[in-house]
């Protein structure tokens, strides 16, 4: 089978639903993804993807191939990880896809705990938020259960989001918010109820909102695990007006009983729990 390498591009688009999402997952560009999809379609003599208003979906004629390729890919990773425990010199990368604020404030502080439990792995943290499916990740942490893919889903934890401002700075608008894709999110609605006007500046993630608050003195929404970790910020919303956001942890069902995934899942949940508890004290 001379098109196996192209199949990973099809799997990535099928998971993400967009060419751009697949490109981010594979650390490449949209042109490369499109070219490889076209090449695969030519080899199979069928258009492997169909464009819809909601994004790209797989042609029903290749759904069986996608399911088989996806299962094989994850089963291969599972067996590779089993070998890891009997071959101490083997180095195996694990990819975690999560919002960048989680990687910065929840995972990085506890990364040594993971490396102590899995000394033979290398950890790769990738920023993702809106993409569906796993992409090229072993585990993803997302604010809603994915609708695509054969995934095992577990509750990862709950965070609180409120409005924060710089000490001595403004407590009212203008304010800094997230991009328009977030307008239906609980955190945006909470901020709109507080400010009663749209944001003047929009950022792509909470880490950028934090930088904006510190640099401009304008307030904005932040998770409590970020806002309460900075002494130069004040919490402007009363606890009763903050919003709770449930996050979910997902991995492919063929990775069940994968020893690396089992430890990775427990570490992710533990890191989130410790970070939330620390911000509440």
PDB file of C-alpha atoms in Angstrom:
ATOM      1  CA  UNK A   1       0.000   0.000   0.000  1.00  0.00           C
ATOM      2  CA  UNK A   2       1.873   3.048  -1.282  1.00  0.00           C
ATOM      3  CA  UNK A   3      -0.523   5.670   0.111  1.00  0.00           C
ATOM      4  CA  UNK A   4      -0.230   4.960   3.850  1.00  0.00           C
ATOM      5  CA  UNK A   5       1.670   8.201   4.464  1.00  0.00           C
ATOM      6  CA  UNK A   6      -1.138  10.189   2.800  1.00  0.00           C
ATOM      7  CA  UNK A   7      -3.755   8.566   5.017  1.00  0.00           C
ATOM      8  CA  UNK A   8      -2.594  10.514   8.075  1.00  0.00           C
ATOM      9  CA  UNK A   9      -3.616  13.719   6.280  1.00  0.00           C
ATOM     10  CA  UNK A  10      -7.072  12.290   5.617  1.00  0.00           C
ATOM     11  CA  UNK A  11      -7.350  11.209   9.265  1.00  0.00           C
ATOM     12  CA  UNK A  12      -6.330  14.684  10.433  1.00  0.00           C
ATOM     13  CA  UNK A  13      -8.918  16.468   8.262  1.00  0.00           C
ATOM     14  CA  UNK A  14     -11.573  13.968   9.300  1.00  0.00           C
ATOM     15  CA  UNK A  15     -10.788  14.638  12.965  1.00  0.00           C
ATOM     16  CA  UNK A  16     -10.481  18.426  12.695  1.00  0.00           C
ATOM     17  CA  UNK A  17     -13.192  19.067  10.109  1.00  0.00           C
ATOM     18  CA  UNK A  18     -11.057  21.743   8.423  1.00  0.00           C
ATOM     19  CA  UNK A  19      -7.868  21.872   6.374  1.00  0.00           C
ATOM     20  CA  UNK A  20      -6.441  24.519   8.700  1.00  0.00           C
ATOM     21  CA  UNK A  21      -7.187  22.422  11.781  1.00  0.00           C
ATOM     22  CA  UNK A  22      -5.504  19.418  10.173  1.00  0.00           C
ATOM     23  CA  UNK A  23      -2.488  21.553   9.259  1.00  0.00           C
ATOM     24  CA  UNK A  24      -2.120  22.713  12.869  1.00  0.00           C
ATOM     25  CA  UNK A  25      -2.444  19.156  14.166  1.00  0.00           C
ATOM     26  CA  UNK A  26       0.252  17.912  11.773  1.00  0.00           C
ATOM     27  CA  UNK A  27       2.488  20.967  12.199  1.00  0.00           C
ATOM     28  CA  UNK A  28       2.365  21.774   8.491  1.00  0.00           C
ATOM     29  CA  UNK A  29       0.489  24.162   6.194  1.00  0.00           C
ATOM     30  CA  UNK A  30      -2.884  24.060   4.453  1.00  0.00           C
ATOM     31  CA  UNK A  31      -1.312  23.795   0.987  1.00  0.00           C
ATOM     32  CA  UNK A  32       0.510  20.599   1.965  1.00  0.00           C
ATOM     33  CA  UNK A  33      -2.641  19.084   3.461  1.00  0.00           C
ATOM     34  CA  UNK A  34      -4.650  19.925   0.341  1.00  0.00           C
ATOM     35  CA  UNK A  35      -1.963  18.513  -1.955  1.00  0.00           C
ATOM     36  CA  UNK A  36      -1.751  15.228  -0.048  1.00  0.00           C
ATOM     37  CA  UNK A  37      -5.541  14.869   0.020  1.00  0.00           C
ATOM     38  CA  UNK A  38      -5.664  15.431  -3.752  1.00  0.00           C
ATOM     39  CA  UNK A  39      -2.928  12.849  -4.271  1.00  0.00           C
ATOM     40  CA  UNK A  40      -4.778  10.296  -2.152  1.00  0.00           C
ATOM     41  CA  UNK A  41      -7.998  10.943  -4.092  1.00  0.00           C
ATOM     42  CA  UNK A  42      -6.150  10.332  -7.351  1.00  0.00           C
ATOM     43  CA  UNK A  43      -4.646   7.078  -6.092  1.00  0.00           C
ATOM     44  CA  UNK A  44      -7.992   5.787  -4.820  1.00  0.00           C
ATOM     45  CA  UNK A  45      -9.870   7.200  -7.838  1.00  0.00           C
ATOM     46  CA  UNK A  46     -12.501   8.755  -5.574  1.00  0.00           C
ATOM     47  CA  UNK A  47     -12.842  12.130  -3.865  1.00  0.00           C
ATOM     48  CA  UNK A  48     -12.016  11.210  -0.275  1.00  0.00           C
ATOM     49  CA  UNK A  49     -13.510  14.394   1.237  1.00  0.00           C
ATOM     50  CA  UNK A  50     -16.781  16.235   0.689  1.00  0.00           C
ATOM     51  CA  UNK A  51     -17.148  19.951   1.435  1.00  0.00           C
ATOM     52  CA  UNK A  52     -20.167  20.913   3.595  1.00  0.00           C
ATOM     53  CA  UNK A  53     -21.234  24.192   5.258  1.00  0.00           C
ATOM     54  CA  UNK A  54     -19.877  22.801   8.552  1.00  0.00           C
ATOM     55  CA  UNK A  55     -16.510  21.764   7.130  1.00  0.00           C
ATOM     56  CA  UNK A  56     -15.005  18.748   5.390  1.00  0.00           C
ATOM     57  CA  UNK A  57     -16.468  15.289   5.931  1.00  0.00           C
ATOM     58  CA  UNK A  58     -15.280  11.931   4.681  1.00  0.00           C
ATOM     59  CA  UNK A  59     -16.808  10.443   1.567  1.00  0.00           C
ATOM     60  CA  UNK A  60     -18.935   7.496   2.790  1.00  0.00           C
ATOM     61  CA  UNK A  61     -16.984   5.282   0.375  1.00  0.00           C
ATOM     62  CA  UNK A  62     -13.789   5.726   2.421  1.00  0.00           C
ATOM     63  CA  UNK A  63     -15.257   5.715   5.942  1.00  0.00           C
ATOM     64  CA  UNK A  64     -14.301   2.066   6.409  1.00  0.00           C
ATOM     65  CA  UNK A  65     -10.728   2.818   5.367  1.00  0.00           C
ATOM     66  CA  UNK A  66     -10.573   5.762   7.795  1.00  0.00           C
ATOM     67  CA  UNK A  67     -11.856   3.646  10.682  1.00  0.00           C
ATOM     68  CA  UNK A  68      -9.345   0.878   9.939  1.00  0.00           C
ATOM     69  CA  UNK A  69      -6.421   3.274   9.488  1.00  0.00           C
ATOM     70  CA  UNK A  70      -7.266   5.184  12.667  1.00  0.00           C
ATOM     71  CA  UNK A  71      -7.611   2.001  14.707  1.00  0.00           C
ATOM     72  CA  UNK A  72      -4.346   0.621  13.329  1.00  0.00           C
ATOM     73  CA  UNK A  73      -2.479   3.860  14.068  1.00  0.00           C
ATOM     74  CA  UNK A  74      -3.614   3.960  17.693  1.00  0.00           C
ATOM     75  CA  UNK A  75      -3.125   0.221  18.206  1.00  0.00           C
ATOM     76  CA  UNK A  76       0.424   0.645  16.928  1.00  0.00           C
ATOM     77  CA  UNK A  77       1.026   3.377  19.508  1.00  0.00           C
ATOM     78  CA  UNK A  78      -0.421   1.164  22.241  1.00  0.00           C
ATOM     79  CA  UNK A  79       1.930  -1.711  21.383  1.00  0.00           C
ATOM     80  CA  UNK A  80       4.847   0.697  21.122  1.00  0.00           C
ATOM     81  CA  UNK A  81       4.081   1.935  24.626  1.00  0.00           C
ATOM     82  CA  UNK A  82       3.896  -1.605  25.979  1.00  0.00           C
ATOM     83  CA  UNK A  83       7.384  -2.197  24.591  1.00  0.00           C
ATOM     84  CA  UNK A  84       8.511   0.958  26.380  1.00  0.00           C
ATOM     85  CA  UNK A  85       8.224  -0.734  29.752  1.00  0.00           C
ATOM     86  CA  UNK A  86      10.480  -3.615  28.709  1.00  0.00           C
ATOM     87  CA  UNK A  87      13.001  -1.496  26.776  1.00  0.00           C
ATOM     88  CA  UNK A  88      14.288   1.244  29.110  1.00  0.00           C
ATOM     89  CA  UNK A  89      16.447   2.856  26.407  1.00  0.00           C
ATOM     90  CA  UNK A  90      13.439   3.507  24.151  1.00  0.00           C
ATOM     91  CA  UNK A  91      12.181   7.091  23.932  1.00  0.00           C
ATOM     92  CA  UNK A  92       8.514   7.512  23.057  1.00  0.00           C
ATOM     93  CA  UNK A  93       6.878  10.921  22.457  1.00  0.00           C
ATOM     94  CA  UNK A  94       3.449  11.622  23.948  1.00  0.00           C
ATOM     95  CA  UNK A  95       1.354  14.501  22.606  1.00  0.00           C
ATOM     96  CA  UNK A  96      -1.178  16.344  24.742  1.00  0.00           C
ATOM     97  CA  UNK A  97      -3.519  18.807  23.044  1.00  0.00           C
ATOM     98  CA  UNK A  98      -5.050  21.397  25.374  1.00  0.00           C
ATOM     99  CA  UNK A  99      -5.740  25.127  25.715  1.00  0.00           C
ATOM    100  CA  UNK A 100      -2.444  26.961  26.128  1.00  0.00           C
ATOM    101  CA  UNK A 101      -3.468  28.219  29.577  1.00  0.00           C
ATOM    102  CA  UNK A 102      -3.684  24.597  30.764  1.00  0.00           C
ATOM    103  CA  UNK A 103      -0.220  23.812  29.415  1.00  0.00           C
ATOM    104  CA  UNK A 104       1.266  26.911  31.064  1.00  0.00           C
ATOM    105  CA  UNK A 105      -0.462  26.940  34.447  1.00  0.00           C
ATOM    106  CA  UNK A 106      -1.618  23.357  35.035  1.00  0.00           C
ATOM    107  CA  UNK A 107       0.677  20.946  33.218  1.00  0.00           C
ATOM    108  CA  UNK A 108       4.122  22.568  33.190  1.00  0.00           C
ATOM    109  CA  UNK A 109       4.305  23.008  37.012  1.00  0.00           C
ATOM    110  CA  UNK A 110       3.696  19.261  37.476  1.00  0.00           C
ATOM    111  CA  UNK A 111       5.575  17.932  34.440  1.00  0.00           C
ATOM    112  CA  UNK A 112       8.308  16.432  36.632  1.00  0.00           C
ATOM    113  CA  UNK A 113       5.723  14.158  38.274  1.00  0.00           C
ATOM    114  CA  UNK A 114       4.904  12.745  34.840  1.00  0.00           C
ATOM    115  CA  UNK A 115       8.557  12.270  33.900  1.00  0.00           C
ATOM    116  CA  UNK A 116       9.203  10.502  37.205  1.00  0.00           C
ATOM    117  CA  UNK A 117       6.364   8.076  36.416  1.00  0.00           C
ATOM    118  CA  UNK A 118       7.321   7.739  32.730  1.00  0.00           C
ATOM    119  CA  UNK A 119      11.075   8.399  32.478  1.00  0.00           C
ATOM    120  CA  UNK A 120      11.262   7.070  28.911  1.00  0.00           C
ATOM    121  CA  UNK A 121       8.818   9.514  27.334  1.00  0.00           C
ATOM    122  CA  UNK A 122       9.252  12.925  25.794  1.00  0.00           C
ATOM    123  CA  UNK A 123       6.298  15.245  26.362  1.00  0.00           C
ATOM    124  CA  UNK A 124       4.864  17.444  23.604  1.00  0.00           C
ATOM    125  CA  UNK A 125       2.246  20.033  24.607  1.00  0.00           C
ATOM    126  CA  UNK A 126       0.153  21.445  21.751  1.00  0.00           C
ATOM    127  CA  UNK A 127      -2.290  24.345  21.874  1.00  0.00           C
ATOM    128  CA  UNK A 128      -5.790  23.447  20.689  1.00  0.00           C
ATOM    129  CA  UNK A 129      -9.272  24.613  21.594  1.00  0.00           C
ATOM    130  CA  UNK A 130     -11.869  24.537  18.812  1.00  0.00           C
ATOM    131  CA  UNK A 131     -10.675  21.524  16.816  1.00  0.00           C
ATOM    132  CA  UNK A 132     -12.769  18.354  16.860  1.00  0.00           C
ATOM    133  CA  UNK A 133     -11.277  14.906  17.323  1.00  0.00           C
ATOM    134  CA  UNK A 134      -7.802  13.912  18.427  1.00  0.00           C
ATOM    135  CA  UNK A 135      -5.790  15.085  15.466  1.00  0.00           C
ATOM    136  CA  UNK A 136      -2.267  13.731  15.961  1.00  0.00           C
ATOM    137  CA  UNK A 137      -2.515  13.881  19.767  1.00  0.00           C
ATOM    138  CA  UNK A 138      -2.531  10.979  22.192  1.00  0.00           C
ATOM    139  CA  UNK A 139      -4.840  12.854  24.575  1.00  0.00           C
ATOM    140  CA  UNK A 140      -6.844  16.065  24.250  1.00  0.00           C
ATOM    141  CA  UNK A 141      -8.420  18.268  26.917  1.00  0.00           C
ATOM    142  CA  UNK A 142     -11.458  20.141  25.592  1.00  0.00           C
ATOM    143  CA  UNK A 143     -14.434  22.164  26.939  1.00  0.00           C
ATOM    144  CA  UNK A 144     -17.033  19.872  25.323  1.00  0.00           C
ATOM    145  CA  UNK A 145     -17.246  16.140  24.537  1.00  0.00           C
ATOM    146  CA  UNK A 146     -16.086  15.609  20.920  1.00  0.00           C
ATOM    147  CA  UNK A 147     -18.650  14.423  18.378  1.00  0.00           C
ATOM    148  CA  UNK A 148     -16.129  12.884  15.974  1.00  0.00           C
ATOM    149  CA  UNK A 149     -14.076   9.733  16.311  1.00  0.00           C
ATOM    150  CA  UNK A 150     -14.140   6.545  18.374  1.00  0.00           C
ATOM    151  CA  UNK A 151     -13.093   8.178  21.620  1.00  0.00           C
ATOM    152  CA  UNK A 152     -13.135   7.390  25.318  1.00  0.00           C
ATOM    153  CA  UNK A 153     -14.203  10.512  27.208  1.00  0.00           C
ATOM    154  CA  UNK A 154     -13.712  11.316  30.892  1.00  0.00           C
ATOM    155  CA  UNK A 155     -14.360  14.401  32.974  1.00  0.00           C
ATOM    156  CA  UNK A 156     -11.028  16.153  33.478  1.00  0.00           C
ATOM    157  CA  UNK A 157     -12.104  18.867  35.904  1.00  0.00           C
ATOM    158  CA  UNK A 158     -14.012  22.107  36.372  1.00  0.00           C
ATOM    159  CA  UNK A 159     -12.552  25.613  36.291  1.00  0.00           C
ATOM    160  CA  UNK A 160     -13.972  28.971  37.366  1.00  0.00           C
ATOM    161  CA  UNK A 161     -13.801  32.060  35.137  1.00  0.00           C
ATOM    162  CA  UNK A 162     -14.357  35.627  36.323  1.00  0.00           C
ATOM    163  CA  UNK A 163     -13.449  39.202  35.428  1.00  0.00           C
ATOM    164  CA  UNK A 164     -10.039  40.425  36.604  1.00  0.00           C
ATOM    165  CA  UNK A 165      -8.378  43.813  36.508  1.00  0.00           C
ATOM    166  CA  UNK A 166      -4.972  45.232  37.252  1.00  0.00           C
ATOM    167  CA  UNK A 167      -4.551  46.814  40.679  1.00  0.00           C
ATOM    168  CA  UNK A 168      -5.054  50.535  40.214  1.00  0.00           C
ATOM    169  CA  UNK A 169      -6.488  49.960  36.738  1.00  0.00           C
ATOM    170  CA  UNK A 170      -9.982  50.281  35.330  1.00  0.00           C
ATOM    171  CA  UNK A 171     -12.847  48.185  36.709  1.00  0.00           C
ATOM    172  CA  UNK A 172     -15.213  48.940  33.817  1.00  0.00           C
ATOM    173  CA  UNK A 173     -15.030  49.009  30.018  1.00  0.00           C
ATOM    174  CA  UNK A 174     -13.302  49.213  27.653  1.00  0.00           C
ATOM    175  CA  UNK A 175     -12.238  45.623  28.210  1.00  0.00           C
ATOM    176  CA  UNK A 176     -10.262  42.760  26.668  1.00  0.00           C
ATOM    177  CA  UNK A 177     -12.090  39.650  25.485  1.00  0.00           C
ATOM    178  CA  UNK A 178     -11.538  36.515  23.448  1.00  0.00           C
ATOM    179  CA  UNK A 179     -12.058  36.111  19.713  1.00  0.00           C
ATOM    180  CA  UNK A 180     -15.529  36.029  18.152  1.00  0.00           C
ATOM    181  CA  UNK A 181     -15.558  32.215  18.049  1.00  0.00           C
ATOM    182  CA  UNK A 182     -16.054  32.407  21.833  1.00  0.00           C
ATOM    183  CA  UNK A 183     -19.121  34.660  21.793  1.00  0.00           C
ATOM    184  CA  UNK A 184     -21.528  31.852  22.711  1.00  0.00           C
ATOM    185  CA  UNK A 185     -19.276  30.558  25.468  1.00  0.00           C
ATOM    186  CA  UNK A 186     -20.225  30.932  29.157  1.00  0.00           C
ATOM    187  CA  UNK A 187     -17.097  32.988  29.860  1.00  0.00           C
ATOM    188  CA  UNK A 188     -17.966  35.537  27.167  1.00  0.00           C
ATOM    189  CA  UNK A 189     -21.591  35.801  28.294  1.00  0.00           C
ATOM    190  CA  UNK A 190     -20.431  36.307  31.880  1.00  0.00           C
ATOM    191  CA  UNK A 191     -18.100  39.121  30.788  1.00  0.00           C
ATOM    192  CA  UNK A 192     -20.840  40.718  28.665  1.00  0.00           C
ATOM    193  CA  UNK A 193     -23.179  40.702  31.662  1.00  0.00           C
ATOM    194  CA  UNK A 194     -20.487  42.450  33.688  1.00  0.00           C
ATOM    195  CA  UNK A 195     -19.388  45.097  31.163  1.00  0.00           C
ATOM    196  CA  UNK A 196     -22.673  45.548  29.230  1.00  0.00           C
ATOM    197  CA  UNK A 197     -20.733  46.248  26.025  1.00  0.00           C
ATOM    198  CA  UNK A 198     -18.619  44.262  23.520  1.00  0.00           C
ATOM    199  CA  UNK A 199     -14.859  43.992  24.088  1.00  0.00           C
ATOM    200  CA  UNK A 200     -12.631  46.686  22.633  1.00  0.00           C
ATOM    201  CA  UNK A 201      -9.691  44.294  22.178  1.00  0.00           C
ATOM    202  CA  UNK A 202      -9.934  40.594  21.314  1.00  0.00           C
ATOM    203  CA  UNK A 203      -7.215  38.017  22.011  1.00  0.00           C
ATOM    204  CA  UNK A 204      -6.837  34.411  20.865  1.00  0.00           C
ATOM    205  CA  UNK A 205      -6.425  32.804  24.309  1.00  0.00           C
ATOM    206  CA  UNK A 206      -6.401  33.574  28.033  1.00  0.00           C
ATOM    207  CA  UNK A 207      -2.612  33.921  28.230  1.00  0.00           C
ATOM    208  CA  UNK A 208      -2.865  36.814  25.774  1.00  0.00           C
ATOM    209  CA  UNK A 209      -5.780  38.327  27.710  1.00  0.00           C
ATOM    210  CA  UNK A 210      -3.580  38.257  30.817  1.00  0.00           C
ATOM    211  CA  UNK A 211      -0.767  40.066  29.009  1.00  0.00           C
ATOM    212  CA  UNK A 212      -3.245  42.622  27.717  1.00  0.00           C
ATOM    213  CA  UNK A 213      -4.611  43.297  31.204  1.00  0.00           C
ATOM    214  CA  UNK A 214      -1.121  43.751  32.641  1.00  0.00           C
ATOM    215  CA  UNK A 215       0.103  45.974  29.792  1.00  0.00           C
ATOM    216  CA  UNK A 216      -2.979  48.181  29.263  1.00  0.00           C
ATOM    217  CA  UNK A 217      -4.691  48.205  32.649  1.00  0.00           C
ATOM    218  CA  UNK A 218      -7.950  47.201  30.933  1.00  0.00           C
ATOM    219  CA  UNK A 219      -9.909  44.384  32.644  1.00  0.00           C
ATOM    220  CA  UNK A 220     -11.002  41.098  31.109  1.00  0.00           C
ATOM    221  CA  UNK A 221     -12.107  37.509  31.810  1.00  0.00           C
ATOM    222  CA  UNK A 222      -9.600  34.984  33.154  1.00  0.00           C
ATOM    223  CA  UNK A 223      -9.744  31.548  34.768  1.00  0.00           C
ATOM    224  CA  UNK A 224      -9.293  31.804  38.517  1.00  0.00           C
ATOM    225  CA  UNK A 225      -6.173  29.623  38.352  1.00  0.00           C
ATOM    226  CA  UNK A 226      -4.570  32.416  36.296  1.00  0.00           C
ATOM    227  CA  UNK A 227      -6.093  35.487  37.927  1.00  0.00           C
ATOM    228  CA  UNK A 228      -5.438  34.391  41.507  1.00  0.00           C
ATOM    229  CA  UNK A 229      -1.819  33.481  40.755  1.00  0.00           C
ATOM    230  CA  UNK A 230      -0.872  37.121  40.051  1.00  0.00           C
ATOM    231  CA  UNK A 231      -0.585  39.497  43.005  1.00  0.00           C
ATOM    232  CA  UNK A 232      -1.021  42.536  40.754  1.00  0.00           C
ATOM    233  CA  UNK A 233      -4.530  41.447  39.698  1.00  0.00           C
ATOM    234  CA  UNK A 234      -7.835  41.871  41.525  1.00  0.00           C
ATOM    235  CA  UNK A 235     -10.952  39.734  41.134  1.00  0.00           C
ATOM    236  CA  UNK A 236     -13.790  42.024  40.040  1.00  0.00           C
ATOM    237  CA  UNK A 237     -16.680  39.547  39.877  1.00  0.00           C
ATOM    238  CA  UNK A 238     -18.153  38.153  43.107  1.00  0.00           C
ATOM    239  CA  UNK A 239     -17.793  34.348  43.356  1.00  0.00           C
ATOM    240  CA  UNK A 240     -21.528  33.901  42.726  1.00  0.00           C
ATOM    241  CA  UNK A 241     -21.203  35.635  39.336  1.00  0.00           C
ATOM    242  CA  UNK A 242     -18.249  33.577  38.114  1.00  0.00           C
ATOM    243  CA  UNK A 243     -18.965  30.756  35.675  1.00  0.00           C
ATOM    244  CA  UNK A 244     -18.008  27.104  35.917  1.00  0.00           C
ATOM    245  CA  UNK A 245     -16.645  25.384  32.815  1.00  0.00           C
ATOM    246  CA  UNK A 246     -16.372  21.612  32.629  1.00  0.00           C
ATOM    247  CA  UNK A 247     -13.426  20.190  30.692  1.00  0.00           C
ATOM    248  CA  UNK A 248     -13.178  16.727  29.220  1.00  0.00           C
ATOM    249  CA  UNK A 249     -10.264  14.398  28.540  1.00  0.00           C
ATOM    250  CA  UNK A 250     -10.394  12.180  25.440  1.00  0.00           C
ATOM    251  CA  UNK A 251      -8.304   9.455  23.825  1.00  0.00           C
ATOM    252  CA  UNK A 252      -8.892   6.804  21.176  1.00  0.00           C
ATOM    253  CA  UNK A 253     -10.749   3.700  22.307  1.00  0.00           C
ATOM    254  CA  UNK A 254      -8.026   1.420  20.906  1.00  0.00           C
ATOM    255  CA  UNK A 255      -5.665   2.915  23.520  1.00  0.00           C
ATOM    256  CA  UNK A 256      -7.646   1.329  26.339  1.00  0.00           C
ATOM    257  CA  UNK A 257      -5.204  -0.563  28.608  1.00  0.00           C
ATOM    258  CA  UNK A 258      -2.267   1.310  27.071  1.00  0.00           C
ATOM    259  CA  UNK A 259       0.064   1.690  30.095  1.00  0.00           C
ATOM    260  CA  UNK A 260       1.307   5.118  28.994  1.00  0.00           C
ATOM    261  CA  UNK A 261      -2.212   6.431  28.380  1.00  0.00           C
ATOM    262  CA  UNK A 262      -3.364   5.112  31.770  1.00  0.00           C
ATOM    263  CA  UNK A 263      -0.616   7.048  33.574  1.00  0.00           C
ATOM    264  CA  UNK A 264      -1.080  10.090  31.338  1.00  0.00           C
ATOM    265  CA  UNK A 265      -4.807  10.266  32.094  1.00  0.00           C
ATOM    266  CA  UNK A 266      -4.261  10.136  35.848  1.00  0.00           C
ATOM    267  CA  UNK A 267      -1.520  12.769  35.644  1.00  0.00           C
ATOM    268  CA  UNK A 268      -3.682  15.178  33.605  1.00  0.00           C
ATOM    269  CA  UNK A 269      -6.625  14.858  35.996  1.00  0.00           C
ATOM    270  CA  UNK A 270      -4.345  15.182  39.037  1.00  0.00           C
ATOM    271  CA  UNK A 271      -2.587  18.270  37.626  1.00  0.00           C
ATOM    272  CA  UNK A 272      -5.893  20.008  36.924  1.00  0.00           C
ATOM    273  CA  UNK A 273      -7.213  19.157  40.389  1.00  0.00           C
ATOM    274  CA  UNK A 274      -4.060  20.415  42.137  1.00  0.00           C
ATOM    275  CA  UNK A 275      -4.056  23.647  40.127  1.00  0.00           C
ATOM    276  CA  UNK A 276      -7.707  24.372  40.910  1.00  0.00           C
ATOM    277  CA  UNK A 277      -7.219  23.579  44.604  1.00  0.00           C
ATOM    278  CA  UNK A 278      -4.159  25.832  44.741  1.00  0.00           C
ATOM    279  CA  UNK A 279      -6.110  28.752  43.249  1.00  0.00           C
ATOM    280  CA  UNK A 280      -8.920  28.258  45.778  1.00  0.00           C
ATOM    281  CA  UNK A 281      -6.645  28.554  48.828  1.00  0.00           C
TER     282      UNK A 281
END
